[in-house]
Amino acid sequence: MAPYKQLDFLSLDDQFSEDERMVRDTVREWVGDRFLPGIAEQFEAGNFPMEFVPELADLGVFGPTTPEEYGGAGLNNVAYGLICQELERGDSGLRSFVSVQGSLVMWPILEYGSEEQKRQWLPQLAAGKVIGCFGLTEPDFGSNPGGMLTTAVRKGKDWVLNGRKMWITNGTVSQLSVVFARHEDTYLGFLVENDRPGFSAPEQKHKFSLRASVTSELVLEDVVVPDSARLPLAKGLRAPLSCLTQARYGISWGAVGAAQACFDEALSYAKERIVFDKPLAAFQIPQKKLADMATQITLGQLLALRVGRLKDQGRYTPAHVSMAKRNNVAMALDVARTCRDMLGANGISLEYQVGRHMCNLESVITYEGTHDIHTLAIGQELTGIQAFR
Ligand SMILES: Cc1cc2nc3c(=O)[nH]c(=O)nc-3n(C[C@H](O)[C@H](O)[C@H](O)COP(=O)(O)OP(=O)(O)OC[C@H]3O[C@@H](n4cnc5c(N)ncnc54)[C@H](O)[C@@H]3O)c2cc1C
């Protein structure tokens, strides 16, 4: 197959600064040279390639918007978006690993943590020396985290945590969990070291999606943590929801990357594959599919970029992010399914990328707020009426 050539129909490259392009190109090259050659095998084996963690840290992709004084790269949000785009061009599992570390572990510490917590954890997380996970979802409460059953009870200077979290990315391979628990009439956030007595994180197996990503249960049985492990500024559901907004923003770019990977593969394939004595690309039906996909990918790029610029100006809202996540993931899933079809039987082989991306995107459309939940968030923004209950 031809080398990767990203679709840039409207010369969006002009819209990025030199620094933003440099960050993007560095990550793109790493994904092509280091990550893609082994991903099919990792996906089949159901592994995340942990051996790449030091290289990812050297690339500066863990919490890249974190200020340099805490070990981050201090990049802007558009550069972060471009990083997500390139990582997810590789695999949604790779982008998920990085999203959780940066947006769901480092960001809450930066936003809701004490100075001591920031100094203790952020440099180690940025360097990949500590891996973190984010425990919000429970077996019976996903879209409605307010129903959570995990509890935090004060005992002298300590807290005792009990409960079960489910579908937690990186749980089994992490050393630190951001855990949310109910306390009286509110919700609190804790930094739980995973070697605390009573804590375990068994892996959830048998996934057909995001196979190159570790997904786990978190089991908390009388886990005792000191008050210094509580995120002092995290009170109520606003805290976990604001973390999700950060991660969803990255997903809106990442989905464009997955769609780009599929489009590029299907376009090359259509030019090479001969059917009825002509290349597949010479027929009108495949051309229409390519034209539709190129248009939708371009619109997705524009949406992510606009939200990114608004975020960098401090003008974005959670509803903006809902629109970008909802549209771009649905777009990417449609593109992946169409490309899978265009490759015929080869489309279901792991020797090609389209089937793997298609399966992965079935998770991406569900996690970080399902498609329908984002529909309701946008509906609420437009009408002023919440329709969640
Ligand atoms: C691979 C993977 C990784 C994940 N990683 C993490 C993680 O790291 N941390 C974490 O905390 N969670 C994680 N999750 C969990 C994820 O965020 C939840 O699965 C998601 O929020 C949906 O919750 P649910 O699965 O309980 O579905 P439900 O909430 O039960 O939803 C089922 C269906 O009902 C619909 N629905 C729900 N409420 C409404 C409503 N009010 N109106 C209309 N329709 C509604 C939904 O859209 C969906 O179609 C992960 C999930 C997956 C698959």
XYZ file of C-alpha atoms and ligand atoms in Angstrom:
442
model
C 0.000 0.000 0.000
C 1.080 3.589 -0.629
C 2.576 5.554 2.314
C 0.044 7.456 4.456
C -1.125 10.717 2.943
C -3.501 12.683 5.128
C -6.509 14.138 3.355
C -6.306 17.957 3.479
C -8.923 18.976 0.934
C -9.232 22.586 2.104
C -5.546 23.211 2.885
C -6.226 23.307 6.608
C -2.496 23.019 7.110
C -2.411 26.801 6.658
C -4.526 27.174 9.783
C -1.891 25.665 12.070
C 1.153 27.427 13.474
C 4.607 26.112 12.724
C 4.826 24.700 16.263
C 1.465 22.957 15.951
C 2.525 21.375 12.636
C 5.826 20.290 14.121
C 4.139 18.559 17.061
C 1.692 16.850 14.692
C 4.386 15.683 12.288
C 6.591 14.314 15.063
C 3.763 12.216 16.468
C 2.685 11.161 12.964
C 6.144 9.889 12.188
C 6.398 7.980 15.465
C 3.020 6.340 14.918
C 3.983 5.285 11.388
C 7.474 4.039 12.219
C 7.092 2.587 15.699
C 3.466 1.859 16.478
C 1.705 0.746 13.313
C 4.017 -2.133 12.371
C 2.958 -4.147 15.461
C -0.585 -2.986 16.157
C -2.459 -5.778 14.360
C -0.627 -8.359 16.456
C -1.276 -6.418 19.675
C -4.943 -6.023 18.785
C -5.271 -9.737 18.089
C -3.493 -10.646 21.335
C -5.594 -8.160 23.332
C -2.550 -6.228 24.605
C -1.595 -2.635 25.031
C 2.119 -2.366 24.171
C 3.376 -0.994 27.498
C 6.950 -1.046 26.199
C 6.115 2.153 24.281
C 5.350 4.156 27.440
C 8.878 5.674 27.753
C 8.824 6.672 24.072
C 5.402 8.263 24.471
C 6.723 10.183 27.477
C 9.721 11.357 25.421
C 7.325 12.528 22.721
C 5.650 14.655 25.407
C 2.130 13.356 24.784
C 1.179 12.744 28.431
C -0.681 15.849 29.573
C 0.922 18.072 26.931
C -1.031 21.159 28.011
C 0.229 20.807 31.614
C 2.489 23.731 32.571
C 6.215 23.046 32.307
C 6.739 23.646 36.054
C 4.801 20.403 36.660
C 6.641 18.423 33.999
C 4.265 19.068 31.076
C 5.033 20.628 27.707
C 2.752 23.668 28.134
C 1.292 23.214 24.643
C -1.963 24.777 23.487
C -5.176 22.822 22.996
C -4.943 22.712 19.204
C -1.529 21.033 19.471
C -3.058 18.593 21.969
C -5.882 17.917 19.514
C -3.413 17.235 16.714
C -1.566 14.794 18.978
C -4.846 12.928 19.589
C -5.589 12.930 15.854
C -2.246 11.340 15.025
C -2.358 8.808 17.865
C -5.827 7.644 16.878
C -4.689 7.353 13.276
C -2.655 4.537 14.832
C -5.341 3.041 17.060
C -8.134 4.278 19.332
C -6.528 2.235 22.138
C -3.353 4.297 21.877
C -5.248 7.584 21.984
C -7.354 6.259 24.888
C -4.210 5.452 26.888
C -2.937 8.991 26.394
C -6.342 10.655 26.934
C -6.794 8.935 30.282
C -3.292 9.785 31.492
C -3.515 13.440 30.455
C -7.150 14.505 30.558
C -8.557 12.183 33.215
C -5.658 11.845 35.652
C -3.254 14.786 35.225
C -5.935 17.376 34.485
C -8.049 16.651 37.617
C -4.909 16.850 39.758
C -4.021 20.177 38.146
C -7.554 21.532 38.459
C -8.758 20.062 41.761
C -5.557 18.966 43.533
C -3.470 20.556 46.278
C -0.062 22.040 45.484
C 1.500 19.043 47.216
C -0.475 16.589 45.054
C 0.533 18.472 41.904
C 4.244 18.391 42.819
C 4.087 14.750 43.884
C 2.219 13.283 40.927
C 2.271 15.444 37.807
C 5.984 15.150 36.903
C 5.864 11.361 37.364
C 2.704 11.060 35.275
C 4.149 13.268 32.508
C 7.262 11.089 32.465
C 5.198 7.900 32.261
C 6.820 6.662 35.496
C 3.354 6.446 37.036
C 0.329 5.360 34.997
C -3.101 6.482 36.102
C -6.730 5.551 35.535
C -10.071 7.270 36.099
C -12.810 5.430 37.962
C -16.259 6.906 37.541
C -18.459 4.306 35.779
C -20.018 1.523 37.856
C -21.757 -1.689 36.803
C -25.187 -0.058 37.205
C -24.356 3.580 36.506
C -22.667 4.789 33.326
C -24.594 7.606 31.655
C -25.952 8.625 35.041
C -22.896 8.731 37.333
C -24.972 10.541 39.960
C -26.424 7.146 40.903
C -23.022 5.771 41.948
C -22.925 3.398 44.900
C -19.238 3.712 45.806
C -18.968 5.398 49.175
C -16.389 7.420 51.086
C -16.768 7.422 54.866
C -14.680 9.620 57.151
C -12.807 7.748 59.873
C -10.663 10.060 62.014
C -8.075 11.603 59.694
C -8.662 8.965 57.016
C -11.305 7.972 54.514
C -12.639 4.454 53.906
C -13.686 3.676 50.335
C -16.013 0.857 49.303
C -17.480 0.051 45.904
C -16.916 -1.239 42.396
C -16.014 0.591 39.225
C -16.268 -0.977 35.789
C -14.957 -0.430 32.262
C -11.946 1.483 33.547
C -9.256 2.076 30.914
C -5.716 1.249 32.141
C -6.987 0.044 35.556
C -4.861 -3.107 35.724
C -1.682 -1.421 34.474
C -1.917 1.719 36.580
C -0.373 2.668 39.906
C -2.752 5.519 40.693
C -6.540 5.708 40.368
C -8.673 8.821 40.403
C -11.787 7.477 42.119
C -15.079 9.254 42.682
C -17.265 8.264 45.615
C -20.475 9.385 47.256
C -20.144 11.130 50.618
C -23.346 12.205 52.374
C -25.147 14.424 49.845
C -22.176 15.072 47.582
C -19.413 13.343 45.594
C -15.697 13.480 46.335
C -12.600 12.584 44.321
C -9.614 10.618 45.673
C -6.137 9.688 44.455
C -5.871 6.032 45.388
C -2.530 4.237 45.116
C -3.316 0.873 43.628
C -1.190 -1.071 46.098
C -3.390 -0.051 49.044
C -4.846 -3.043 50.929
C -8.365 -3.826 49.723
C -7.806 -2.432 46.225
C -7.715 -4.675 43.150
C -8.120 -4.084 39.415
C -8.913 -7.299 37.522
C -8.807 -6.995 33.753
C -12.016 -7.282 31.705
C -11.375 -9.644 28.821
C -13.310 -10.826 25.747
C -13.748 -7.410 24.102
C -14.142 -7.198 20.341
C -13.400 -3.471 20.458
C -10.421 -1.503 21.806
C -8.545 -4.761 22.103
C -5.195 -2.975 22.219
C -6.260 -1.234 25.423
C -6.521 -2.556 28.963
C -10.028 -2.307 30.458
C -10.589 -3.180 34.092
C -12.835 -3.369 37.084
C -11.745 -1.471 40.177
C -12.718 -3.220 43.396
C -12.502 -1.197 46.613
C -13.031 -3.151 49.821
C -12.443 -1.022 52.916
C -9.616 0.848 51.204
C -8.196 3.380 53.656
C -6.648 6.586 52.287
C -5.454 9.654 54.205
C -7.265 12.969 53.818
C -4.210 14.189 51.873
C -5.290 11.788 49.074
C -8.595 13.616 48.611
C -8.718 16.134 45.753
C -9.557 19.138 47.958
C -11.348 21.171 45.297
C -13.416 18.311 43.826
C -16.886 18.539 45.310
C -19.967 17.359 43.466
C -20.412 15.876 40.007
C -19.065 18.979 38.293
C -15.521 17.736 38.959
C -15.698 14.379 37.111
C -17.870 15.875 34.376
C -15.362 18.663 33.735
C -12.576 16.052 33.405
C -14.689 14.228 30.833
C -15.077 17.458 28.864
C -11.264 17.592 28.547
C -11.037 14.018 27.314
C -14.010 14.378 24.955
C -12.326 17.342 23.344
C -9.327 15.132 22.501
C -11.643 12.397 21.216
C -13.229 14.818 18.746
C -9.793 15.178 17.103
C -8.854 11.541 17.571
C -11.924 10.370 15.689
C -10.825 12.455 12.705
C -7.497 10.604 12.802
C -9.199 7.182 12.776
C -11.415 8.301 9.870
C -8.358 9.622 8.001
C -6.570 6.285 8.412
C -9.564 4.405 6.982
C -10.092 6.879 4.141
C -6.445 6.783 3.116
C -6.436 2.997 3.068
C -9.708 2.730 1.116
C -8.600 5.340 -1.433
C -5.326 3.526 -2.152
C -7.127 0.208 -2.249
C -9.762 1.503 -4.677
C -7.056 2.709 -7.046
C -5.264 -0.644 -7.011
C -8.077 -3.166 -6.834
C -9.272 -4.282 -10.272
C -12.932 -5.292 -10.572
C -14.620 -5.949 -13.894
C -11.374 -4.997 -15.700
C -11.069 -1.517 -14.171
C -9.832 -0.074 -10.865
C -12.595 0.080 -8.246
C -11.927 3.851 -8.081
C -13.081 4.207 -11.709
C -16.714 3.356 -10.862
C -19.269 5.937 -9.830
C -20.506 4.266 -6.639
C -17.053 4.114 -4.977
C -16.380 7.688 -6.149
C -19.553 8.852 -4.445
C -18.515 7.074 -1.249
C -15.091 8.733 -1.393
C -16.599 12.164 -2.096
C -19.047 11.811 0.812
C -16.336 10.641 3.189
C -13.860 13.350 2.178
C -16.563 15.977 2.780
C -17.501 14.607 6.189
C -13.883 14.246 7.317
C -13.184 17.830 6.249
C -16.225 19.092 8.171
C -15.051 17.107 11.205
C -11.608 18.697 10.983
C -13.149 22.164 10.830
C -15.375 21.453 13.831
C -12.514 20.145 15.965
C -10.281 23.042 14.965
C -12.910 25.680 15.763
C -13.615 24.160 19.189
C -9.851 23.975 19.782
C -9.347 27.650 18.985
C -12.314 28.577 21.216
C -10.814 26.424 23.994
C -7.472 28.196 23.660
C -9.290 31.544 23.912
C -11.203 30.362 27.007
C -14.496 30.652 25.089
C -15.513 27.024 24.645
C -18.397 25.358 26.476
C -19.161 21.709 27.310
C -21.937 21.859 24.666
C -19.357 22.782 21.995
C -17.393 19.703 22.991
C -20.557 17.563 22.963
C -21.240 18.649 19.386
C -17.672 17.894 18.273
C -17.448 14.509 20.048
C -20.900 13.424 18.920
C -20.491 14.432 15.296
C -16.916 13.350 14.764
C -17.188 9.909 16.341
C -20.396 9.108 14.442
C -18.728 10.402 11.283
C -15.637 8.261 11.886
C -17.725 5.154 12.543
C -19.672 5.717 9.302
C -16.429 6.256 7.402
C -14.862 3.133 8.934
C -17.898 1.000 8.039
C -17.962 2.335 4.460
C -14.220 1.769 4.021
C -14.508 -1.710 5.496
C -17.104 -2.470 2.856
C -14.975 -1.024 0.065
C -12.185 -3.441 0.883
C -14.485 -6.421 0.408
C -13.278 -9.545 2.225
C -9.916 -7.892 2.901
C -11.846 -5.383 4.994
C -12.312 -7.945 7.752
C -8.629 -8.911 7.823
C -6.252 -7.473 10.395
C -3.745 -7.101 7.575
C -5.716 -3.927 6.831
C -6.676 -1.200 9.288
C -10.313 -0.493 8.494
C -11.878 -3.396 10.411
C -9.802 -2.671 13.516
C -10.746 1.020 13.476
C -14.395 0.135 12.890
C -14.461 -2.192 15.915
C -12.615 0.343 18.077
C -15.008 3.152 17.232
C -17.892 1.090 18.640
C -16.352 1.812 22.053
C -15.515 5.410 21.284
C -19.134 6.149 20.386
C -20.190 4.767 23.801
C -17.552 6.007 26.226
C -17.115 9.574 27.428
C -20.835 10.165 27.000
C -22.778 8.071 24.528
C -23.954 9.557 21.237
C -27.466 9.927 22.674
C -26.284 11.572 25.874
C -24.436 14.210 23.820
C -27.604 14.666 21.755
C -29.417 15.523 24.982
C -26.614 17.860 26.095
C -26.873 19.820 22.831
C -30.683 19.743 23.066
C -30.508 21.208 26.555
C -28.162 23.964 25.391
C -30.545 24.868 22.553
C -33.857 24.679 24.426
C -32.907 25.334 28.018
C -34.843 22.182 28.930
C -33.087 19.046 30.196
C -34.497 15.808 28.809
C -32.235 13.369 30.662
C -35.036 12.285 33.029
C -13.708 0.366 26.228
C -14.323 1.266 27.259
C -13.499 2.027 28.083
C -14.060 2.821 29.083
N -13.231 3.544 29.942
C -13.767 4.183 31.013
C -12.914 4.807 31.989
O -11.680 4.839 31.851
N -13.487 5.355 33.095
C -14.838 5.357 33.299
O -15.286 5.861 34.329
N -15.681 4.785 32.379
C -15.169 4.197 31.248
N -15.999 3.586 30.324
C -17.437 3.548 30.597
C -18.263 4.447 29.683
O -18.026 5.785 29.964
C -19.739 4.039 29.849
O -19.867 2.754 29.242
C -20.694 5.041 29.200
O -20.770 6.216 29.969
C -22.121 4.470 29.034
O -22.558 3.925 30.223
P -23.243 2.459 30.236
O -22.306 1.523 29.530
O -23.586 2.161 31.649
O -24.526 2.591 29.357
P -25.980 3.088 29.856
O -25.832 4.349 30.624
O -26.652 1.948 30.505
O -26.676 3.390 28.459
C -27.278 2.369 27.641
C -28.018 3.049 26.495
O -29.019 3.903 27.037
C -28.894 5.204 26.503
N -29.326 6.177 27.520
C -28.868 6.296 28.781
N -29.504 7.297 29.422
C -30.371 7.834 28.528
C -31.312 8.906 28.566
N -31.454 9.680 29.659
N -32.050 9.174 27.479
C -31.886 8.429 26.341
N -31.014 7.406 26.226
C -30.262 7.119 27.318
C -27.420 5.334 26.143
O -27.206 6.336 25.154
C -27.115 3.935 25.632
O -27.504 3.838 24.297
C -15.463 2.857 29.265
C -16.292 2.110 28.383
C -15.722 1.333 27.393
C -16.615 0.552 26.479
